[in-house]
Amino acid sequence: MNYRTYLVALAAAVAYNAAAFGNFATVSDDKAAEPADTTSFVFTDFALVPTTSVKDQNKSGTCWCFAGTSMFEDEIVRRGGKPLDLSEMFTVRQCYLDKADRYVRMYGGTNFAAGGSIMDLPYVWKNYGAVPEEVYSGLGYGEEKHVHGELDAVLKAYLDAVIRKPNKRLSTAWRKGVEAILDAYLGEVPETFEVGGKTYTPRSYADALGLVPDDYVALTSFTHHPMYEPFVLEVSDNWLWAPYQNIEMNELKEVVDNAIAHGFPVVWAADVSEGGFKWKEGFAVMPKERTEADMDGTELARWVKLSDQERKDKQFDIKGPVEEIEVTPEMRQEMFDRQETTDDHGMEIVGIATDQKGNRYYKVKNSWDTNQVYDGFFYVSEPYFLAKTLSILVHKDAIPSGIAKKLRH
């Protein structure tokens, strides 16, 4: 199937699904994103999943929660519910508490930090529930936006004092101290609250929204573990030691394509440290490195006079669509093994697009506010996705049946 045929089929699938099942996926064949002043990219959105407004994690290491919360908000809409603004900091608070328990039980031998994994939102939803943003904003410490440097430092210092056991054994009060710190910074969680004239607890509110946390599956693709078997992804922010299903590299792409075609959003955990990741300009690409064979005589004469850093700078001085690397599973694995691909950031994939040359991209919703060329969204090329994806989280029904049948739960 050529790409244009694929796009037609994709558009038809989305339109059919919207009509038949009442989801809110949309298709556009004429809406082009305005190019940034500094680039000559022109992106055209072909399939979009309706999504709630872009939020701002600001100076906090909680991207994982903003991405997961956005996905759950969009899942509520997909299932016919009204758009909601759910509290990220309620989830963050519960994770801090459970991380603290694990950190102390492990004598400080596990990770305690602001970061988290794509499995944390379903974990909190299942075990503790959810609350609206208006009930729990987590901004009780004199800031208008999230600024967690002091909070993170205080929590870590406190727990490190606890695990040193100056009394030779743990007291019965240390966890109350963690709760008191979180109360001081994020606020106390109300036992009950009202929404639309009804009284809820965090547990009953989450239950009323109808999502089933166990329906969401974490997928990854690395060759150091067997395919189609779950394994604990070895990144420090996977503090839950949650299992991820291992599938082939190209199947990751198939899952995302199928998800978007049928109106499902996708949480995306990825490395964003590459030179081709251009947030302000609104794109992420993996440009192919130029070689002497690619240049004519005049270009080569200039090229050989450049320093290594100058050559690198030119490689990532990107003004429009470029030739990109061809990603293989072996290349992807080596990047992970050598820690060139790291667990940097969590975001949400909400669409599929092409540039003016027909190259394929995923439209991604970020949590870095809207002061950027595409108002908080950007476009990730297929090679960048294949090379730099750590993992994705999707509803089980978004996984193509042929892939789902291979998974061992």
mmCIF file of C-alpha atoms in Angstrom:
data_model
loop_
_atom_site.group_PDB
_atom_site.id
_atom_site.type_symbol
_atom_site.label_atom_id
_atom_site.label_comp_id
_atom_site.label_asym_id
_atom_site.label_seq_id
_atom_site.Cartn_x
_atom_site.Cartn_y
_atom_site.Cartn_z
ATOM 1 C CA MET A 1 0.000 0.000 0.000
ATOM 2 C CA ASN A 2 1.493 3.366 -0.982
ATOM 3 C CA TYR A 3 1.294 6.235 1.467
ATOM 4 C CA ARG A 4 -1.503 8.148 -0.223
ATOM 5 C CA THR A 5 -3.611 4.980 -0.331
ATOM 6 C CA TYR A 6 -2.809 4.490 3.344
ATOM 7 C CA LEU A 7 -4.006 7.992 4.183
ATOM 8 C CA VAL A 8 -7.258 7.494 2.331
ATOM 9 C CA ALA A 9 -7.840 4.222 4.168
ATOM 10 C CA LEU A 10 -6.964 5.843 7.475
ATOM 11 C CA ALA A 11 -9.371 8.710 6.887
ATOM 12 C CA ALA A 12 -12.115 6.290 5.943
ATOM 13 C CA ALA A 13 -11.509 4.222 9.077
ATOM 14 C CA VAL A 14 -11.721 7.263 11.324
ATOM 15 C CA ALA A 15 -14.859 8.578 9.628
ATOM 16 C CA TYR A 16 -16.544 5.183 9.792
ATOM 17 C CA ASN A 17 -15.653 4.711 13.438
ATOM 18 C CA ALA A 18 -16.964 8.151 14.369
ATOM 19 C CA ALA A 19 -20.271 7.462 12.652
ATOM 20 C CA ALA A 20 -20.704 3.914 13.869
ATOM 21 C CA PHE A 21 -19.446 4.112 17.433
ATOM 22 C CA GLY A 22 -19.851 7.720 18.413
ATOM 23 C CA ASN A 23 -16.203 8.508 19.134
ATOM 24 C CA PHE A 24 -14.947 11.980 18.482
ATOM 25 C CA ALA A 25 -12.041 11.342 16.120
ATOM 26 C CA THR A 26 -11.790 13.864 13.320
ATOM 27 C CA VAL A 27 -10.136 13.922 9.939
ATOM 28 C CA SER A 28 -8.870 16.913 8.040
ATOM 29 C CA ASP A 29 -7.429 16.864 4.539
ATOM 30 C CA ASP A 30 -7.027 20.587 4.154
ATOM 31 C CA LYS A 31 -5.967 22.030 7.491
ATOM 32 C CA ALA A 32 -2.281 22.848 7.328
ATOM 33 C CA ALA A 33 -0.437 24.058 10.397
ATOM 34 C CA GLU A 34 1.127 27.456 9.861
ATOM 35 C CA PRO A 35 4.907 27.165 9.537
ATOM 36 C CA ALA A 36 7.138 28.787 12.117
ATOM 37 C CA ASP A 37 9.064 31.903 11.170
ATOM 38 C CA THR A 38 12.327 29.987 11.530
ATOM 39 C CA THR A 39 11.375 26.903 9.503
ATOM 40 C CA SER A 40 9.764 26.025 6.213
ATOM 41 C CA PHE A 41 7.798 23.018 7.458
ATOM 42 C CA VAL A 42 4.140 22.876 6.514
ATOM 43 C CA PHE A 43 2.236 20.155 8.338
ATOM 44 C CA THR A 44 -1.165 18.822 7.324
ATOM 45 C CA ASP A 45 -3.213 16.966 9.936
ATOM 46 C CA PHE A 46 -4.973 13.912 8.517
ATOM 47 C CA ALA A 47 -6.307 12.206 11.629
ATOM 48 C CA LEU A 48 -6.864 13.791 15.019
ATOM 49 C CA VAL A 49 -8.128 12.542 18.351
ATOM 50 C CA PRO A 50 -10.063 15.230 20.233
ATOM 51 C CA THR A 51 -8.049 16.333 23.238
ATOM 52 C CA THR A 52 -8.496 18.611 26.214
ATOM 53 C CA SER A 53 -6.528 21.830 26.633
ATOM 54 C CA VAL A 54 -2.728 21.925 26.874
ATOM 55 C CA LYS A 55 -1.491 22.167 30.467
ATOM 56 C CA ASP A 56 1.819 23.367 31.912
ATOM 57 C CA GLN A 57 3.922 21.223 34.213
ATOM 58 C CA ASN A 58 6.248 24.238 34.528
ATOM 59 C CA LYS A 59 9.221 23.552 36.846
ATOM 60 C CA SER A 60 8.207 20.095 37.983
ATOM 61 C CA GLY A 61 9.355 16.657 36.910
ATOM 62 C CA THR A 62 5.812 15.408 36.468
ATOM 63 C CA CYS A 63 5.456 15.043 32.704
ATOM 64 C CA TRP A 64 4.434 11.415 33.182
ATOM 65 C CA CYS A 65 1.370 12.544 35.131
ATOM 66 C CA PHE A 66 0.393 15.329 32.735
ATOM 67 C CA ALA A 67 0.610 12.911 29.798
ATOM 68 C CA GLY A 68 -1.337 10.170 31.558
ATOM 69 C CA THR A 69 -3.971 12.559 32.882
ATOM 70 C CA SER A 70 -4.454 14.076 29.433
ATOM 71 C CA MET A 71 -4.899 10.617 27.975
ATOM 72 C CA PHE A 72 -7.509 9.671 30.587
ATOM 73 C CA GLU A 73 -9.352 12.960 30.002
ATOM 74 C CA ASP A 74 -9.395 12.152 26.281
ATOM 75 C CA GLU A 75 -10.504 8.599 26.943
ATOM 76 C CA ILE A 76 -13.493 9.951 28.864
ATOM 77 C CA VAL A 77 -14.407 12.060 25.827
ATOM 78 C CA ARG A 78 -13.883 9.107 23.483
ATOM 79 C CA ARG A 79 -16.390 7.125 25.512
ATOM 80 C CA GLY A 80 -18.971 9.894 25.227
ATOM 81 C CA GLY A 81 -18.270 11.853 28.403
ATOM 82 C CA LYS A 82 -17.875 15.590 28.813
ATOM 83 C CA PRO A 83 -14.397 17.167 28.695
ATOM 84 C CA LEU A 84 -12.911 17.387 32.198
ATOM 85 C CA ASP A 85 -9.913 18.969 33.866
ATOM 86 C CA LEU A 86 -8.526 16.366 36.269
ATOM 87 C CA SER A 87 -5.979 17.017 39.007
ATOM 88 C CA GLU A 88 -2.428 15.987 38.170
ATOM 89 C CA MET A 89 -1.152 16.786 41.655
ATOM 90 C CA PHE A 90 -3.532 14.367 43.354
ATOM 91 C CA THR A 91 -1.828 11.600 41.396
ATOM 92 C CA VAL A 92 1.624 13.046 42.049
ATOM 93 C CA ARG A 93 0.942 13.158 45.784
ATOM 94 C CA GLN A 94 -0.133 9.506 45.932
ATOM 95 C CA CYS A 95 2.955 8.465 44.004
ATOM 96 C CA TYR A 96 5.239 10.445 46.325
ATOM 97 C CA LEU A 97 3.741 8.602 49.297
ATOM 98 C CA ASP A 98 4.098 5.150 47.785
ATOM 99 C CA LYS A 99 7.580 5.929 46.445
ATOM 100 C CA ALA A 100 8.553 6.958 49.962
ATOM 101 C CA ASP A 101 7.295 3.633 51.363
ATOM 102 C CA ARG A 102 9.307 1.695 48.811
ATOM 103 C CA TYR A 103 12.403 3.860 49.220
ATOM 104 C CA VAL A 104 12.463 3.281 52.979
ATOM 105 C CA ARG A 105 11.705 -0.436 52.691
ATOM 106 C CA MET A 106 14.600 -0.744 50.239
ATOM 107 C CA TYR A 107 17.001 1.125 52.583
ATOM 108 C CA GLY A 108 17.327 3.858 49.972
ATOM 109 C CA GLY A 109 18.374 1.341 47.321
ATOM 110 C CA THR A 110 15.660 2.340 44.850
ATOM 111 C CA ASN A 111 14.725 5.542 43.083
ATOM 112 C CA PHE A 112 13.036 8.434 44.843
ATOM 113 C CA ALA A 113 12.540 11.377 42.506
ATOM 114 C CA ALA A 114 9.860 13.458 40.840
ATOM 115 C CA GLY A 115 9.857 11.326 37.706
ATOM 116 C CA GLY A 116 7.471 8.494 37.032
ATOM 117 C CA SER A 117 6.398 6.047 34.356
ATOM 118 C CA ILE A 118 3.473 5.703 31.987
ATOM 119 C CA MET A 119 1.980 3.111 34.351
ATOM 120 C CA ASP A 120 1.683 5.473 37.323
ATOM 121 C CA LEU A 121 -1.607 7.114 36.322
ATOM 122 C CA PRO A 122 -3.480 3.789 35.927
ATOM 123 C CA TYR A 123 -1.908 2.639 39.217
ATOM 124 C CA VAL A 124 -3.180 5.643 41.170
ATOM 125 C CA TRP A 125 -6.571 5.577 39.430
ATOM 126 C CA LYS A 126 -7.012 1.926 40.410
ATOM 127 C CA ASN A 127 -5.764 2.208 43.992
ATOM 128 C CA TYR A 128 -6.743 5.730 45.064
ATOM 129 C CA GLY A 129 -9.122 7.275 42.547
ATOM 130 C CA ALA A 130 -9.118 10.764 41.041
ATOM 131 C CA VAL A 131 -10.302 14.307 41.749
ATOM 132 C CA PRO A 132 -11.007 17.377 39.598
ATOM 133 C CA GLU A 133 -8.394 20.093 39.217
ATOM 134 C CA GLU A 134 -10.694 22.612 40.892
ATOM 135 C CA VAL A 135 -10.731 20.433 44.009
ATOM 136 C CA TYR A 136 -6.974 19.840 44.219
ATOM 137 C CA SER A 137 -4.635 22.107 42.256
ATOM 138 C CA GLY A 138 -1.565 21.341 44.353
ATOM 139 C CA LEU A 139 -0.602 25.014 44.472
ATOM 140 C CA GLY A 140 -0.541 25.704 48.180
ATOM 141 C CA TYR A 141 2.940 27.145 48.540
ATOM 142 C CA GLY A 142 2.899 30.655 47.125
ATOM 143 C CA GLU A 143 3.346 29.902 43.413
ATOM 144 C CA GLU A 144 0.960 30.384 40.512
ATOM 145 C CA LYS A 145 2.512 27.486 38.583
ATOM 146 C CA HIS A 146 4.134 24.241 39.649
ATOM 147 C CA VAL A 147 7.663 24.770 41.010
ATOM 148 C CA HIS A 148 8.844 21.608 42.748
ATOM 149 C CA GLY A 149 12.551 22.157 43.325
ATOM 150 C CA GLU A 150 12.181 22.862 47.033
ATOM 151 C CA LEU A 151 9.543 20.174 47.548
ATOM 152 C CA ASP A 152 11.667 17.501 45.881
ATOM 153 C CA ALA A 153 14.772 18.498 47.824
ATOM 154 C CA VAL A 154 12.931 18.549 51.163
ATOM 155 C CA LEU A 155 11.307 15.150 50.613
ATOM 156 C CA LYS A 156 14.583 13.505 49.579
ATOM 157 C CA ALA A 157 16.536 15.005 52.490
ATOM 158 C CA TYR A 158 13.849 13.929 54.949
ATOM 159 C CA LEU A 159 13.763 10.350 53.664
ATOM 160 C CA ASP A 160 17.541 10.090 53.607
ATOM 161 C CA ALA A 161 17.549 11.093 57.275
ATOM 162 C CA VAL A 162 14.934 8.433 58.006
ATOM 163 C CA ILE A 163 16.821 5.595 56.324
ATOM 164 C CA ARG A 164 19.982 6.427 58.303
ATOM 165 C CA LYS A 165 18.009 5.225 61.379
ATOM 166 C CA PRO A 166 19.558 7.498 63.997
ATOM 167 C CA ASN A 167 17.348 5.744 66.591
ATOM 168 C CA LYS A 168 18.662 2.343 65.376
ATOM 169 C CA ARG A 169 15.194 1.443 64.182
ATOM 170 C CA LEU A 170 12.446 3.278 62.338
ATOM 171 C CA SER A 171 9.955 5.298 64.319
ATOM 172 C CA THR A 172 6.212 4.959 63.837
ATOM 173 C CA ALA A 173 5.995 8.620 62.839
ATOM 174 C CA TRP A 174 8.200 8.987 59.759
ATOM 175 C CA ARG A 175 5.418 8.488 57.206
ATOM 176 C CA LYS A 176 3.263 11.100 58.925
ATOM 177 C CA GLY A 177 6.170 13.451 58.323
ATOM 178 C CA VAL A 178 6.043 12.760 54.578
ATOM 179 C CA GLU A 179 2.302 13.410 54.598
ATOM 180 C CA ALA A 180 2.852 16.676 56.493
ATOM 181 C CA ILE A 181 5.391 17.874 53.910
ATOM 182 C CA LEU A 182 2.987 17.074 51.086
ATOM 183 C CA ASP A 183 0.131 18.778 52.940
ATOM 184 C CA ALA A 184 2.257 21.899 53.357
ATOM 185 C CA TYR A 185 3.202 22.131 49.685
ATOM 186 C CA LEU A 186 0.393 20.493 47.719
ATOM 187 C CA GLY A 187 -2.435 20.749 50.219
ATOM 188 C CA GLU A 188 -4.535 18.234 52.117
ATOM 189 C CA VAL A 189 -6.740 15.959 50.026
ATOM 190 C CA PRO A 190 -10.395 16.373 51.020
ATOM 191 C CA GLU A 191 -12.157 13.212 52.086
ATOM 192 C CA THR A 192 -15.249 14.274 50.136
ATOM 193 C CA PHE A 193 -16.059 16.966 47.579
ATOM 194 C CA GLU A 194 -18.971 18.063 45.425
ATOM 195 C CA VAL A 195 -19.182 17.984 41.632
ATOM 196 C CA GLY A 196 -22.408 18.901 39.857
ATOM 197 C CA GLY A 197 -24.388 18.759 43.062
ATOM 198 C CA LYS A 198 -23.205 15.244 43.962
ATOM 199 C CA THR A 199 -20.832 14.302 46.769
ATOM 200 C CA TYR A 200 -17.873 12.110 45.937
ATOM 201 C CA THR A 201 -14.755 10.630 47.437
ATOM 202 C CA PRO A 202 -11.675 10.287 45.193
ATOM 203 C CA ARG A 203 -12.563 6.602 44.831
ATOM 204 C CA SER A 204 -16.217 7.100 43.946
ATOM 205 C CA TYR A 205 -15.406 9.963 41.556
ATOM 206 C CA ALA A 206 -12.972 7.834 39.539
ATOM 207 C CA ASP A 207 -15.447 4.948 39.494
ATOM 208 C CA ALA A 208 -18.180 7.265 38.219
ATOM 209 C CA LEU A 209 -16.034 8.248 35.221
ATOM 210 C CA GLY A 210 -16.143 4.679 33.960
ATOM 211 C CA LEU A 211 -12.509 4.024 33.001
ATOM 212 C CA VAL A 212 -10.992 0.632 33.853
ATOM 213 C CA PRO A 213 -7.267 1.065 34.644
ATOM 214 C CA ASP A 214 -6.479 -2.574 33.870
ATOM 215 C CA ASP A 215 -7.627 -1.989 30.284
ATOM 216 C CA TYR A 216 -4.476 0.057 29.545
ATOM 217 C CA VAL A 217 -1.395 -1.737 28.288
ATOM 218 C CA ALA A 218 2.232 -0.580 28.317
ATOM 219 C CA LEU A 219 4.185 -1.568 25.211
ATOM 220 C CA THR A 220 7.855 -1.298 24.312
ATOM 221 C CA SER A 221 10.340 -2.866 21.891
ATOM 222 C CA PHE A 222 13.829 -3.992 22.860
ATOM 223 C CA THR A 223 15.766 -7.039 21.749
ATOM 224 C CA HIS A 224 17.475 -7.791 25.075
ATOM 225 C CA HIS A 225 14.255 -9.490 26.189
ATOM 226 C CA PRO A 226 12.081 -12.053 24.373
ATOM 227 C CA MET A 227 9.375 -10.727 22.101
ATOM 228 C CA TYR A 228 5.717 -10.949 23.187
ATOM 229 C CA GLU A 229 6.574 -11.484 26.835
ATOM 230 C CA PRO A 230 6.296 -8.899 29.612
ATOM 231 C CA PHE A 231 9.409 -7.560 31.321
ATOM 232 C CA VAL A 232 10.244 -4.810 33.775
ATOM 233 C CA LEU A 233 11.597 -1.932 31.704
ATOM 234 C CA GLU A 234 14.974 -0.975 33.161
ATOM 235 C CA VAL A 235 14.602 2.764 33.670
ATOM 236 C CA SER A 236 14.896 4.400 37.058
ATOM 237 C CA ASP A 237 11.505 6.112 36.887
ATOM 238 C CA ASN A 238 9.770 2.734 36.625
ATOM 239 C CA TRP A 239 9.685 2.698 40.422
ATOM 240 C CA LEU A 240 6.628 0.412 40.353
ATOM 241 C CA TRP A 241 8.702 -2.224 38.527
ATOM 242 C CA ALA A 242 5.728 -2.410 36.202
ATOM 243 C CA PRO A 243 5.819 -4.968 33.372
ATOM 244 C CA TYR A 244 5.817 -3.809 29.755
ATOM 245 C CA GLN A 245 4.795 -5.981 26.810
ATOM 246 C CA ASN A 246 7.640 -6.409 24.327
ATOM 247 C CA ILE A 247 6.713 -6.230 20.635
ATOM 248 C CA GLU A 248 8.597 -5.718 17.383
ATOM 249 C CA MET A 249 9.740 -2.193 16.542
ATOM 250 C CA ASN A 250 7.441 -1.732 13.549
ATOM 251 C CA GLU A 251 4.543 -3.099 15.576
ATOM 252 C CA LEU A 252 4.862 -0.114 17.915
ATOM 253 C CA LYS A 253 4.085 2.046 14.906
ATOM 254 C CA GLU A 254 1.214 -0.236 13.875
ATOM 255 C CA VAL A 255 -0.342 0.111 17.311
ATOM 256 C CA VAL A 256 -0.170 3.918 17.241
ATOM 257 C CA ASP A 257 -1.541 4.064 13.696
ATOM 258 C CA ASN A 258 -4.429 1.789 14.630
ATOM 259 C CA ALA A 259 -5.098 3.698 17.834
ATOM 260 C CA ILE A 260 -5.347 7.087 16.142
ATOM 261 C CA ALA A 261 -7.421 5.641 13.288
ATOM 262 C CA HIS A 262 -9.978 4.416 15.795
ATOM 263 C CA GLY A 263 -10.031 7.467 18.054
ATOM 264 C CA PHE A 264 -7.735 6.264 20.863
ATOM 265 C CA PRO A 265 -5.068 8.589 22.331
ATOM 266 C CA VAL A 266 -1.602 7.244 23.134
ATOM 267 C CA VAL A 267 0.813 8.123 25.942
ATOM 268 C CA TRP A 268 4.342 8.383 24.545
ATOM 269 C CA ALA A 269 7.534 8.147 26.645
ATOM 270 C CA ALA A 270 10.608 9.181 24.672
ATOM 271 C CA ASP A 271 14.093 10.641 24.562
ATOM 272 C CA VAL A 272 13.958 14.347 23.741
ATOM 273 C CA SER A 273 17.690 15.080 23.992
ATOM 274 C CA GLU A 274 18.464 14.711 20.280
ATOM 275 C CA GLY A 275 19.713 17.654 18.245
ATOM 276 C CA GLY A 276 16.756 17.181 15.915
ATOM 277 C CA PHE A 277 14.234 17.722 18.713
ATOM 278 C CA LYS A 278 13.160 21.319 18.113
ATOM 279 C CA TRP A 279 10.403 22.156 20.566
ATOM 280 C CA LYS A 280 10.110 25.862 19.867
ATOM 281 C CA GLU A 281 10.079 25.236 16.103
ATOM 282 C CA GLY A 282 7.491 22.495 16.520
ATOM 283 C CA PHE A 283 9.134 19.358 15.138
ATOM 284 C CA ALA A 284 11.415 16.427 15.955
ATOM 285 C CA VAL A 285 13.415 14.642 13.247
ATOM 286 C CA MET A 286 16.426 12.316 12.985
ATOM 287 C CA PRO A 287 18.468 13.804 10.126
ATOM 288 C CA LYS A 288 20.859 11.569 8.266
ATOM 289 C CA GLU A 289 24.481 12.545 8.839
ATOM 290 C CA ARG A 290 26.072 14.079 5.769
ATOM 291 C CA THR A 291 29.095 12.285 4.328
ATOM 292 C CA GLU A 292 31.717 13.370 1.824
ATOM 293 C CA ALA A 293 29.970 11.259 -0.804
ATOM 294 C CA ASP A 294 26.862 13.437 -0.449
ATOM 295 C CA MET A 295 28.675 16.650 -1.439
ATOM 296 C CA ASP A 296 29.954 18.219 -4.590
ATOM 297 C CA GLY A 297 33.459 19.627 -4.784
ATOM 298 C CA THR A 298 32.615 23.109 -3.528
ATOM 299 C CA GLU A 299 30.595 21.832 -0.584
ATOM 300 C CA LEU A 300 33.301 19.319 0.317
ATOM 301 C CA ALA A 301 35.976 21.993 0.317
ATOM 302 C CA ARG A 302 33.993 23.982 2.872
ATOM 303 C CA TRP A 303 32.993 20.908 4.877
ATOM 304 C CA VAL A 304 36.509 19.636 5.567
ATOM 305 C CA LYS A 305 37.472 22.981 7.102
ATOM 306 C CA LEU A 306 34.754 22.756 9.755
ATOM 307 C CA SER A 307 35.369 21.495 13.281
ATOM 308 C CA ASP A 308 33.435 18.473 14.542
ATOM 309 C CA GLN A 309 31.130 20.751 16.524
ATOM 310 C CA GLU A 310 30.523 22.984 13.507
ATOM 311 C CA ARG A 311 29.613 19.940 11.417
ATOM 312 C CA LYS A 312 27.216 18.781 14.114
ATOM 313 C CA ASP A 313 25.656 22.238 14.301
ATOM 314 C CA LYS A 314 25.112 22.237 10.535
ATOM 315 C CA GLN A 315 23.537 18.794 10.653
ATOM 316 C CA PHE A 316 20.909 20.086 13.088
ATOM 317 C CA ASP A 317 20.422 23.486 11.481
ATOM 318 C CA ILE A 318 17.138 22.293 10.032
ATOM 319 C CA LYS A 319 15.016 24.624 7.904
ATOM 320 C CA GLY A 320 12.546 22.138 6.480
ATOM 321 C CA PRO A 321 12.056 18.456 5.581
ATOM 322 C CA VAL A 322 15.346 16.551 5.538
ATOM 323 C CA GLU A 323 16.554 13.080 4.663
ATOM 324 C CA GLU A 324 16.374 11.009 7.830
ATOM 325 C CA ILE A 325 18.067 7.856 9.099
ATOM 326 C CA GLU A 326 16.600 4.426 8.433
ATOM 327 C CA VAL A 327 15.972 2.967 11.865
ATOM 328 C CA THR A 328 16.523 -0.738 12.532
ATOM 329 C CA PRO A 329 15.833 -2.768 15.691
ATOM 330 C CA GLU A 330 19.584 -3.238 16.098
ATOM 331 C CA MET A 331 20.212 0.508 15.921
ATOM 332 C CA ARG A 332 17.387 1.187 18.342
ATOM 333 C CA GLN A 333 18.746 -1.352 20.820
ATOM 334 C CA GLU A 334 22.281 0.007 20.623
ATOM 335 C CA MET A 335 21.046 3.529 21.356
ATOM 336 C CA PHE A 336 19.316 2.207 24.473
ATOM 337 C CA ASP A 337 22.250 0.049 25.579
ATOM 338 C CA ARG A 338 24.700 2.933 25.229
ATOM 339 C CA GLN A 339 22.262 5.283 26.971
ATOM 340 C CA GLU A 340 21.996 7.550 23.978
ATOM 341 C CA THR A 341 18.264 6.928 24.242
ATOM 342 C CA THR A 342 17.137 7.797 27.753
ATOM 343 C CA ASP A 343 13.815 8.039 29.561
ATOM 344 C CA ASP A 344 13.400 11.801 29.316
ATOM 345 C CA HIS A 345 9.818 12.849 28.852
ATOM 346 C CA GLY A 346 6.187 11.750 28.709
ATOM 347 C CA MET A 347 3.732 13.195 26.161
ATOM 348 C CA GLU A 348 0.539 12.255 24.320
ATOM 349 C CA ILE A 349 0.136 11.329 20.662
ATOM 350 C CA VAL A 350 -3.129 12.743 19.354
ATOM 351 C CA GLY A 351 -2.838 12.699 15.570
ATOM 352 C CA ILE A 352 -1.143 11.848 12.291
ATOM 353 C CA ALA A 353 0.152 14.400 9.800
ATOM 354 C CA THR A 354 2.413 14.847 6.786
ATOM 355 C CA ASP A 355 4.758 17.614 5.735
ATOM 356 C CA GLN A 356 4.765 19.259 2.298
ATOM 357 C CA LYS A 357 6.917 16.448 0.894
ATOM 358 C CA GLY A 358 4.651 13.672 2.102
ATOM 359 C CA ASN A 359 6.823 12.589 5.034
ATOM 360 C CA ARG A 360 4.841 11.127 7.895
ATOM 361 C CA TYR A 361 4.620 12.516 11.451
ATOM 362 C CA TYR A 362 2.752 12.023 14.694
ATOM 363 C CA LYS A 363 1.106 15.054 16.220
ATOM 364 C CA VAL A 364 2.078 15.226 19.880
ATOM 365 C CA LYS A 365 0.559 17.158 22.772
ATOM 366 C CA ASN A 366 3.124 18.382 25.266
ATOM 367 C CA SER A 367 2.862 19.795 28.802
ATOM 368 C CA TRP A 368 5.215 22.746 28.351
ATOM 369 C CA ASP A 369 2.505 25.419 28.041
ATOM 370 C CA THR A 370 1.327 26.988 24.770
ATOM 371 C CA ASN A 371 3.994 29.644 24.150
ATOM 372 C CA GLN A 372 5.324 27.885 21.085
ATOM 373 C CA VAL A 373 4.629 27.870 17.355
ATOM 374 C CA TYR A 374 1.847 25.248 17.430
ATOM 375 C CA ASP A 375 0.335 26.272 20.778
ATOM 376 C CA GLY A 376 1.733 23.369 22.762
ATOM 377 C CA PHE A 377 1.714 20.687 20.044
ATOM 378 C CA PHE A 378 4.547 19.521 17.800
ATOM 379 C CA TYR A 379 5.226 16.999 15.038
ATOM 380 C CA VAL A 380 7.440 13.925 15.433
ATOM 381 C CA SER A 381 8.776 12.177 12.349
ATOM 382 C CA GLU A 382 8.384 8.449 11.961
ATOM 383 C CA PRO A 383 12.172 7.828 12.168
ATOM 384 C CA TYR A 384 12.346 9.862 15.378
ATOM 385 C CA PHE A 385 9.460 7.854 16.835
ATOM 386 C CA LEU A 386 11.037 4.521 15.881
ATOM 387 C CA ALA A 387 14.470 5.445 17.214
ATOM 388 C CA LYS A 388 13.586 7.314 20.386
ATOM 389 C CA THR A 389 10.433 5.764 21.816
ATOM 390 C CA LEU A 390 10.883 4.197 25.237
ATOM 391 C CA SER A 391 7.307 3.001 25.570
ATOM 392 C CA ILE A 392 3.666 3.722 24.839
ATOM 393 C CA LEU A 393 0.447 3.252 26.784
ATOM 394 C CA VAL A 394 -2.804 2.436 24.972
ATOM 395 C CA HIS A 395 -6.218 0.986 25.643
ATOM 396 C CA LYS A 396 -6.180 -2.743 24.939
ATOM 397 C CA ASP A 397 -8.837 -2.291 22.242
ATOM 398 C CA ALA A 398 -6.459 -0.041 20.294
ATOM 399 C CA ILE A 399 -4.004 -2.905 19.733
ATOM 400 C CA PRO A 400 -4.502 -4.670 16.377
ATOM 401 C CA SER A 401 -5.874 -8.152 16.942
ATOM 402 C CA GLY A 402 -2.921 -9.835 15.250
ATOM 403 C CA ILE A 403 -0.513 -8.220 17.698
ATOM 404 C CA ALA A 404 -2.791 -8.659 20.721
ATOM 405 C CA LYS A 405 -2.962 -12.417 20.108
ATOM 406 C CA LYS A 406 0.842 -12.661 20.390
ATOM 407 C CA LEU A 407 1.033 -11.030 23.817
ATOM 408 C CA ARG A 408 1.546 -13.170 26.882
ATOM 409 C CA HIS A 409 -0.232 -11.541 29.846
#
